[in-house]
Short mmCIF file of N, CA, C and O in Angstrom, two decimals:
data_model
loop_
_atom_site.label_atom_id
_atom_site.label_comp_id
_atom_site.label_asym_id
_atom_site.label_seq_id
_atom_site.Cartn_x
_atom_site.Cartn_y
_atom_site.Cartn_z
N UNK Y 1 59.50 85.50 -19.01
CA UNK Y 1 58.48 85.99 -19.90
C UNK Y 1 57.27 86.37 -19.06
O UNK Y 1 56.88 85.66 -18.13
N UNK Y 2 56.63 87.59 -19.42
CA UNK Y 2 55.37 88.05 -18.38
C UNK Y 2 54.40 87.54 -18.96
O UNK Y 2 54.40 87.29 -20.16
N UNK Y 3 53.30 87.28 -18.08
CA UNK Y 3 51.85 87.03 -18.51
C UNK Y 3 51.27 87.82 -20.20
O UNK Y 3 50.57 87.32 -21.08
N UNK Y 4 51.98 89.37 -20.11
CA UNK Y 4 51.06 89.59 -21.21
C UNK Y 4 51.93 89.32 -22.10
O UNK Y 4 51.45 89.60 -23.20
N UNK Y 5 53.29 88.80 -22.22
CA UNK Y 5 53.80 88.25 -23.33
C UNK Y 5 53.66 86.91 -23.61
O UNK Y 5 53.94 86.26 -24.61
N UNK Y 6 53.15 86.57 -22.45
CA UNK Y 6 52.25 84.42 -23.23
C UNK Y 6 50.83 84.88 -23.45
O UNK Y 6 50.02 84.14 -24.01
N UNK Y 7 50.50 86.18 -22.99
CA UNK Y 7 48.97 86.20 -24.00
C UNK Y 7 49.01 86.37 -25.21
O UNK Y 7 48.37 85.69 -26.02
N UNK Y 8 49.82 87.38 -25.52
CA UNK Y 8 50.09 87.80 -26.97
C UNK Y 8 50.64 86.79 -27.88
O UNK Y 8 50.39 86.85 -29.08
N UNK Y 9 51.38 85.86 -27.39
CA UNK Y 9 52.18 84.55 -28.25
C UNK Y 9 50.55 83.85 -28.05
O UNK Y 9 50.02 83.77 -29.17
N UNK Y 10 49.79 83.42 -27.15
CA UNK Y 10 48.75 82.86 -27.56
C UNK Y 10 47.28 83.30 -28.37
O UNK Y 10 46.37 82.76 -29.01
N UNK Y 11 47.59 84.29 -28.01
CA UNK Y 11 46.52 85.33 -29.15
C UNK Y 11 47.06 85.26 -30.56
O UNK Y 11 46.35 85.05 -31.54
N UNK Y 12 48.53 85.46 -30.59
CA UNK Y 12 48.94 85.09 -32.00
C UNK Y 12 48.26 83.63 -32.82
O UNK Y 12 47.52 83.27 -33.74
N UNK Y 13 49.16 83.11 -31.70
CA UNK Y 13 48.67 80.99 -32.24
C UNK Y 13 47.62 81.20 -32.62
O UNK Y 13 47.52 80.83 -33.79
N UNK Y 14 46.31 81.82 -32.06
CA UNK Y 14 45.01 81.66 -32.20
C UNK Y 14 44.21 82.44 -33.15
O UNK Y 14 42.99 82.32 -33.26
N UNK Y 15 45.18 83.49 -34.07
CA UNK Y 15 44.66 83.99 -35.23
C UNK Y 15 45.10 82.93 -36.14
O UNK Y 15 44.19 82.57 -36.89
N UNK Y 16 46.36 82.25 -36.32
CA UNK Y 16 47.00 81.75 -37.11
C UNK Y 16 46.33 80.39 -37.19
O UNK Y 16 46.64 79.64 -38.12
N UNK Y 17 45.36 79.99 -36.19
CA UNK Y 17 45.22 78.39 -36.35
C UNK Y 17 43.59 78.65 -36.78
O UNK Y 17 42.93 77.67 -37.11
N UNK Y 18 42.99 79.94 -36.77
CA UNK Y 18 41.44 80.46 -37.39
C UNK Y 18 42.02 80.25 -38.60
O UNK Y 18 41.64 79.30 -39.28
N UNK Y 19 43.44 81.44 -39.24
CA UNK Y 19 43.22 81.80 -40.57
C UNK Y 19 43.69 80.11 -41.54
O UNK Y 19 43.73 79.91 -42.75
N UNK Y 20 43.94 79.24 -40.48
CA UNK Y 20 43.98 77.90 -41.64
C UNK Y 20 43.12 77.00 -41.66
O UNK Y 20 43.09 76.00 -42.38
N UNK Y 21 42.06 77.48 -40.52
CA UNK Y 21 40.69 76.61 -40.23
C UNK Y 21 40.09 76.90 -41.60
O UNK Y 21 39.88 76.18 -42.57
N UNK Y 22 39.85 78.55 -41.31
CA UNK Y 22 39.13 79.39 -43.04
C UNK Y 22 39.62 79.18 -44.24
O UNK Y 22 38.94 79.23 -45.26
N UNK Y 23 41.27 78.85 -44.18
CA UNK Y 23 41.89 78.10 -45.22
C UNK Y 23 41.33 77.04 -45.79
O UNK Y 23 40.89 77.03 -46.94
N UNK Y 24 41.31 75.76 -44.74
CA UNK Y 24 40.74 74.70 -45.09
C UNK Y 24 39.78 74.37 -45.67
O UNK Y 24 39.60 73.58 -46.59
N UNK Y 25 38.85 75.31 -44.83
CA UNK Y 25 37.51 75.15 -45.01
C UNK Y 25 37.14 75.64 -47.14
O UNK Y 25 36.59 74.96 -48.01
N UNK Y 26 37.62 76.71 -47.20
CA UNK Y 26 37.74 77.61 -48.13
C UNK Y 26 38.27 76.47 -49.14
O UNK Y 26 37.53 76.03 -50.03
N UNK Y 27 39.02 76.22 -49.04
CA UNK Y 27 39.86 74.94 -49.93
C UNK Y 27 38.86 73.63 -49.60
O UNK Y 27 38.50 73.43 -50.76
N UNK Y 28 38.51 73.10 -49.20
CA UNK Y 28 37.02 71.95 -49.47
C UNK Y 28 35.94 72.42 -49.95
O UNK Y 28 35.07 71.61 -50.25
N UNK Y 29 35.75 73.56 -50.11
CA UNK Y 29 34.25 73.98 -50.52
C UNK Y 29 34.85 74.88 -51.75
O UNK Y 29 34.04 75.79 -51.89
N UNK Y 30 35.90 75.04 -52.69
CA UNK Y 30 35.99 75.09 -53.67
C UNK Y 30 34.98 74.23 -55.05
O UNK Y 30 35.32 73.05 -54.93
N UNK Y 31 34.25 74.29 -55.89
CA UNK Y 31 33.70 73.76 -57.08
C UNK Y 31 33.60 75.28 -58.18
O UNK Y 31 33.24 76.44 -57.98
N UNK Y 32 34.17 74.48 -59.49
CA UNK Y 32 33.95 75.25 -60.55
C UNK Y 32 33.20 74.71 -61.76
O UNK Y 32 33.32 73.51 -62.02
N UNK Y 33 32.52 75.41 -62.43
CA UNK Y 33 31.62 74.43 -63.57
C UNK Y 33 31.67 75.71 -64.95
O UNK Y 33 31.48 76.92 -65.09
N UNK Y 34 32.07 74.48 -65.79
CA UNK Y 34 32.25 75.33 -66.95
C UNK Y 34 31.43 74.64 -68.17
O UNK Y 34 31.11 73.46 -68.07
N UNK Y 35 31.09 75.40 -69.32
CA UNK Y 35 30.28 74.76 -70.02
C UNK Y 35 30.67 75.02 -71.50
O UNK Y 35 30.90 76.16 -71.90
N UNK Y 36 30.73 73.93 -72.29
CA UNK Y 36 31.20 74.51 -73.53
C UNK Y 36 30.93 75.44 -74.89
O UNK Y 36 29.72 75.45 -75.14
N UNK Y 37 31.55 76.07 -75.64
CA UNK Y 37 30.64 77.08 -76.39
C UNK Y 37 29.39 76.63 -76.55
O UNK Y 37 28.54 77.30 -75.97
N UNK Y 38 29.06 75.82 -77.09
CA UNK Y 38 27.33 75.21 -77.53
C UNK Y 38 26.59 75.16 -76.53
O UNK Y 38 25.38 75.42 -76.59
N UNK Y 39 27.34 74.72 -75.19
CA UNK Y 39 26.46 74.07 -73.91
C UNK Y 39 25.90 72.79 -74.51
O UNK Y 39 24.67 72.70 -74.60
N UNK Y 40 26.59 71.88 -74.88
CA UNK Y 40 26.41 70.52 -74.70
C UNK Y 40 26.71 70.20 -73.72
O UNK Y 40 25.98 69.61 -72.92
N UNK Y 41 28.07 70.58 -73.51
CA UNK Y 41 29.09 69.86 -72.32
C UNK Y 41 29.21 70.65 -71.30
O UNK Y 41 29.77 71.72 -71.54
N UNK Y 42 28.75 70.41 -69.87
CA UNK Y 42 28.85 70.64 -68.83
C UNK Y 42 30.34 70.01 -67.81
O UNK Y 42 30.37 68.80 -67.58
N UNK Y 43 31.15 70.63 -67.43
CA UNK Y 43 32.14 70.35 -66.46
C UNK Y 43 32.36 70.75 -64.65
O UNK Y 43 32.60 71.88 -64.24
N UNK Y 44 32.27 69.84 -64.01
CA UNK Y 44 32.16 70.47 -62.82
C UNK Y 44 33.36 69.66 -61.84
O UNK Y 44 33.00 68.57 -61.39
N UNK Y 45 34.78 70.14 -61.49
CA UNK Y 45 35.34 69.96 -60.37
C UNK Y 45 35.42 70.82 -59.11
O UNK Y 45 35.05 71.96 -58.83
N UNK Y 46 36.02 69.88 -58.50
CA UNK Y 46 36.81 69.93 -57.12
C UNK Y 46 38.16 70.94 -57.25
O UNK Y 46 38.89 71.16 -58.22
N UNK Y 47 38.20 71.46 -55.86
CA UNK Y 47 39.51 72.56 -55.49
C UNK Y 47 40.85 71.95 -56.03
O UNK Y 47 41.81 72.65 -56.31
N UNK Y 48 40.83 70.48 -56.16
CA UNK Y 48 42.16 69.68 -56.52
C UNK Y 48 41.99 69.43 -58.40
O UNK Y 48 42.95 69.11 -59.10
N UNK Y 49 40.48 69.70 -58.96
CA UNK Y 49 40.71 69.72 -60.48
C UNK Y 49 39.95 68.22 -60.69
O UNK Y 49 39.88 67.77 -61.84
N UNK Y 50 39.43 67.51 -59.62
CA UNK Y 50 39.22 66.40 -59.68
C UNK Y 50 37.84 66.37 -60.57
O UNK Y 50 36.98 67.08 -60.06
N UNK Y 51 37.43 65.72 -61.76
CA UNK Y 51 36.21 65.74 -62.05
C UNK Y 51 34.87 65.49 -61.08
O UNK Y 51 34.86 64.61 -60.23
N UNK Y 52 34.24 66.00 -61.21
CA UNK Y 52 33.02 65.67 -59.87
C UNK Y 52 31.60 65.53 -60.92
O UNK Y 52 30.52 65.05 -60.59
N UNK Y 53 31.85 65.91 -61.82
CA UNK Y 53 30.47 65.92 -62.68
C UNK Y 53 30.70 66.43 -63.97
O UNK Y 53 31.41 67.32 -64.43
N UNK Y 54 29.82 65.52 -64.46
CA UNK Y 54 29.77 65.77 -67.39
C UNK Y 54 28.31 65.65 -66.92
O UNK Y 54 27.66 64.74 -66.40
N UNK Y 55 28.07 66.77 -67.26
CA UNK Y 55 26.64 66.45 -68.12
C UNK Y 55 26.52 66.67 -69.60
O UNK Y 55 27.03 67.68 -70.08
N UNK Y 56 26.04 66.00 -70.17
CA UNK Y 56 26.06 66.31 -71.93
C UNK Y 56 24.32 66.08 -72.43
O UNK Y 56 23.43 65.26 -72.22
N UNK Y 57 24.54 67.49 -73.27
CA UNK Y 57 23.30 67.28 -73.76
C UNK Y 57 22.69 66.07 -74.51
O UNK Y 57 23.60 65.30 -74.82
N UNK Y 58 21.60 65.67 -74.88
CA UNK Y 58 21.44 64.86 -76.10
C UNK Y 58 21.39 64.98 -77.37
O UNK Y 58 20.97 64.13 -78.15
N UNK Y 59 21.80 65.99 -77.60
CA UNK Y 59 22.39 66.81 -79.11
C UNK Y 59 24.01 66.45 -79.30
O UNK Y 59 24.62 66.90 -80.27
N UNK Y 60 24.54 65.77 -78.48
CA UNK Y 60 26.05 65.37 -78.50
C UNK Y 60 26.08 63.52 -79.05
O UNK Y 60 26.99 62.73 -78.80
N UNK Y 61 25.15 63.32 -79.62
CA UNK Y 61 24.43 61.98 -80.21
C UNK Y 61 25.24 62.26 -81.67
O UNK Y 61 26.05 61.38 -81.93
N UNK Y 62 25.18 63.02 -82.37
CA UNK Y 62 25.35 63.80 -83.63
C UNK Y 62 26.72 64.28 -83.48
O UNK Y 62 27.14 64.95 -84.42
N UNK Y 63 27.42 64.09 -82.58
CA UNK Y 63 29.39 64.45 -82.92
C UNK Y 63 29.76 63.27 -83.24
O UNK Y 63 29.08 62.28 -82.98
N UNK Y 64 30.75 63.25 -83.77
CA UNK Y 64 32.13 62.57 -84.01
C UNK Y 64 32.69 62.20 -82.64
O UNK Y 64 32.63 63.04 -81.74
N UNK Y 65 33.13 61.21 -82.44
CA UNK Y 65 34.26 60.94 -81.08
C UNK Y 65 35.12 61.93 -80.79
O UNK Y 65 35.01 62.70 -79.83
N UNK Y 66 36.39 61.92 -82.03
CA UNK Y 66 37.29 63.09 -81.50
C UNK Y 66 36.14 64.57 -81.38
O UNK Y 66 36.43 65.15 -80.33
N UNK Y 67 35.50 64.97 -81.77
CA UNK Y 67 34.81 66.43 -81.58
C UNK Y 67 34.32 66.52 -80.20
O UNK Y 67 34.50 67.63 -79.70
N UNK Y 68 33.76 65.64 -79.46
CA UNK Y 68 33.02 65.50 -78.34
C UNK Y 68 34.29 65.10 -77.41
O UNK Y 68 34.38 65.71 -76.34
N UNK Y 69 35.23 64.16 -77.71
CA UNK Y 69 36.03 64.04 -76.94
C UNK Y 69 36.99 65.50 -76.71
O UNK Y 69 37.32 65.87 -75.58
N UNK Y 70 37.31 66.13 -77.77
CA UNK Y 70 37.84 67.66 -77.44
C UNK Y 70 36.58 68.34 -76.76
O UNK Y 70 36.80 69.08 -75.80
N UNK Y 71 35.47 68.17 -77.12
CA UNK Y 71 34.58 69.76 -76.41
C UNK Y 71 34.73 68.99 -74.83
O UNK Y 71 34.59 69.88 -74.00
N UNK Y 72 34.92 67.86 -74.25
CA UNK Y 72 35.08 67.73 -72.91
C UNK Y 72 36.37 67.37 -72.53
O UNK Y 72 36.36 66.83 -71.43
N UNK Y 73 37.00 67.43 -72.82
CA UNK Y 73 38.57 68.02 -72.25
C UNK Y 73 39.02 69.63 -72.48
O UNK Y 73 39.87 70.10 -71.73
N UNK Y 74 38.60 70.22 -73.23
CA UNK Y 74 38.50 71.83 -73.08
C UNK Y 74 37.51 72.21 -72.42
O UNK Y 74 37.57 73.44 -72.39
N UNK Y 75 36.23 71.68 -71.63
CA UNK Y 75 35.61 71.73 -71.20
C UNK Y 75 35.90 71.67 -70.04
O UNK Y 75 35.55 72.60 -69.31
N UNK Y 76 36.68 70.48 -69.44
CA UNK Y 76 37.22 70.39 -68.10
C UNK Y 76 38.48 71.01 -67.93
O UNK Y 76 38.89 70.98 -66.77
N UNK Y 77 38.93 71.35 -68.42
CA UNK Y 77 40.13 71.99 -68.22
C UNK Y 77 39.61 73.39 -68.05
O UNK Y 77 40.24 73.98 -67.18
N UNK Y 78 38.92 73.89 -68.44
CA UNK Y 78 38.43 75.60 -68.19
C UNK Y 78 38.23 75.05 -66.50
O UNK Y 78 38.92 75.42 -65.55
N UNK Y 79 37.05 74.04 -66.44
CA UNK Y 79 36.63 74.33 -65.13
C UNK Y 79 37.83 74.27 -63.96
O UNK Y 79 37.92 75.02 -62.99
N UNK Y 80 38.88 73.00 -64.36
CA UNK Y 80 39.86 72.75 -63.45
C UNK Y 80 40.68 74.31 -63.73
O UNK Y 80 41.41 74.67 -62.81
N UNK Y 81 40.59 75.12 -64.83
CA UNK Y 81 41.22 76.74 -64.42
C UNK Y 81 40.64 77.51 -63.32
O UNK Y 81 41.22 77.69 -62.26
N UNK Y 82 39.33 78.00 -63.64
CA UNK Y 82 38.97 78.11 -63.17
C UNK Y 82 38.80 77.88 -61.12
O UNK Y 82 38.79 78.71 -60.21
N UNK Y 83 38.69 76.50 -61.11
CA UNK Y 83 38.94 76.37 -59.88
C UNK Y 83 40.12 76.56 -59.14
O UNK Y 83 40.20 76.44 -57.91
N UNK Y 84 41.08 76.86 -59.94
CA UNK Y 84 42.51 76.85 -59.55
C UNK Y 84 42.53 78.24 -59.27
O UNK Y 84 43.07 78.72 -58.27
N UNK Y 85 41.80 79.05 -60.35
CA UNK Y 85 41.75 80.23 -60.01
C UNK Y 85 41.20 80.79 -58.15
O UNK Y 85 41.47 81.73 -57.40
N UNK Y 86 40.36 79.64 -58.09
CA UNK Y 86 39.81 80.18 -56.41
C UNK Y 86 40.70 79.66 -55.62
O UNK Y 86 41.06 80.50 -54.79
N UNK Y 87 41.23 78.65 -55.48
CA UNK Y 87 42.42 77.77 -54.85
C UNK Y 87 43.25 79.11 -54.49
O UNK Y 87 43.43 79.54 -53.35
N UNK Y 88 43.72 79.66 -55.65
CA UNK Y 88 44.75 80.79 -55.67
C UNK Y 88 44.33 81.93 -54.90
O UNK Y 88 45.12 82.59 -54.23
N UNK Y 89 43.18 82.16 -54.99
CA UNK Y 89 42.38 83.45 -54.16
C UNK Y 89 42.49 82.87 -52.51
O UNK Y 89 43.16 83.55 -51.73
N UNK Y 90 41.89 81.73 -52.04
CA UNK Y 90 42.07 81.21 -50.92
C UNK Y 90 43.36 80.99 -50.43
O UNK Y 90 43.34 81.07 -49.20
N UNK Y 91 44.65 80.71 -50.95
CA UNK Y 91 46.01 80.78 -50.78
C UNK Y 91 46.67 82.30 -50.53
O UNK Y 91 47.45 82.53 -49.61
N UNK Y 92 46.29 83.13 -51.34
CA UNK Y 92 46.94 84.53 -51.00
C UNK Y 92 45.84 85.12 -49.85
O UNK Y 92 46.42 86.09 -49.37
N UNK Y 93 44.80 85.01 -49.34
CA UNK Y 93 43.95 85.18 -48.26
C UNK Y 93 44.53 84.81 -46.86
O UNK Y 93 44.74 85.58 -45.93
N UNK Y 94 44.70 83.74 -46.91
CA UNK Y 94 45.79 83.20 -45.86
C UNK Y 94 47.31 83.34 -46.12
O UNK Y 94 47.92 82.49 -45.47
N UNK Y 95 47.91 83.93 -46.67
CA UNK Y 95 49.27 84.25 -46.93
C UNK Y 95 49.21 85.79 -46.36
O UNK Y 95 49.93 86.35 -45.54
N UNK Y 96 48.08 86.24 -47.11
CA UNK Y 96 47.81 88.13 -46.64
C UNK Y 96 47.70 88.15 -44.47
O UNK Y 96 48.21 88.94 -43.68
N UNK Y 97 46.78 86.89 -44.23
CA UNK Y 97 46.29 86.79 -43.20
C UNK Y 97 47.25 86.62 -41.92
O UNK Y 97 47.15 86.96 -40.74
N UNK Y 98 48.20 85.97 -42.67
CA UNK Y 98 49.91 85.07 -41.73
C UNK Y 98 50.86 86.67 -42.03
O UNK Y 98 51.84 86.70 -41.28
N UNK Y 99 50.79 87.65 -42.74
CA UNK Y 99 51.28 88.80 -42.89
C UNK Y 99 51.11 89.62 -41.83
O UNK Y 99 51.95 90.17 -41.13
N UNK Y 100 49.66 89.65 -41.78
CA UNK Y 100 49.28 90.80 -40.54
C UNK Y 100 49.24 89.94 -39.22
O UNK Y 100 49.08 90.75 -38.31
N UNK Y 101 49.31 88.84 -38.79
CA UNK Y 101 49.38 88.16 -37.38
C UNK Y 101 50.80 88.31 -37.35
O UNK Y 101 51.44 87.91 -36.38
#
């Protein structure tokens, strides 16, 4: 094997180990926040869907349990879409990226 064919195998490695650094990175710094029709209920996760933050107004004093308990589980679930939605953008970025290396 010649020199410029272990440069090129190492120039390769070395796009491929950027485009999963930017992966990574891209995938930890995922957050989505969604809020419910009224904006009582505030939802905010993590790239994995993990709750990270409820804020609720003090106008959510005046629901019912089940009503408030649905406006924040449709509440978090938009946001955990949502974030999945960028997850997915950051996954085909590095899939597009491992295409052209």
């Amino acid at each position: 094997m010649s020199e410029h064919d272990m440069d090129a195998i190492v120039g390769r490695a070395t796009e491929q180990v950027n485009l999963l650094e930017e992966a990574l990175a891209g995938l930890q710094s995922i957050t989505a926040r969604a809020s419910s029709e009224s904006d009582q209920v505030t939802a905010e996760v993590d790239g994995n869907g993990t709750l990270t933050g409820l804020w609720m107004d003090d106008s959510i004093a005046s629901l019912d349990a089940r009503t408030l308990a649905a406006m924040i589980t449709s509440t978090t679930q938009e946001a955990a879409r949502l974030a999945t939605e960028q997850r997915t953008r950051v996954l085909a970025a590095l899939q597009d990226g491992f295409g052209r290396v």
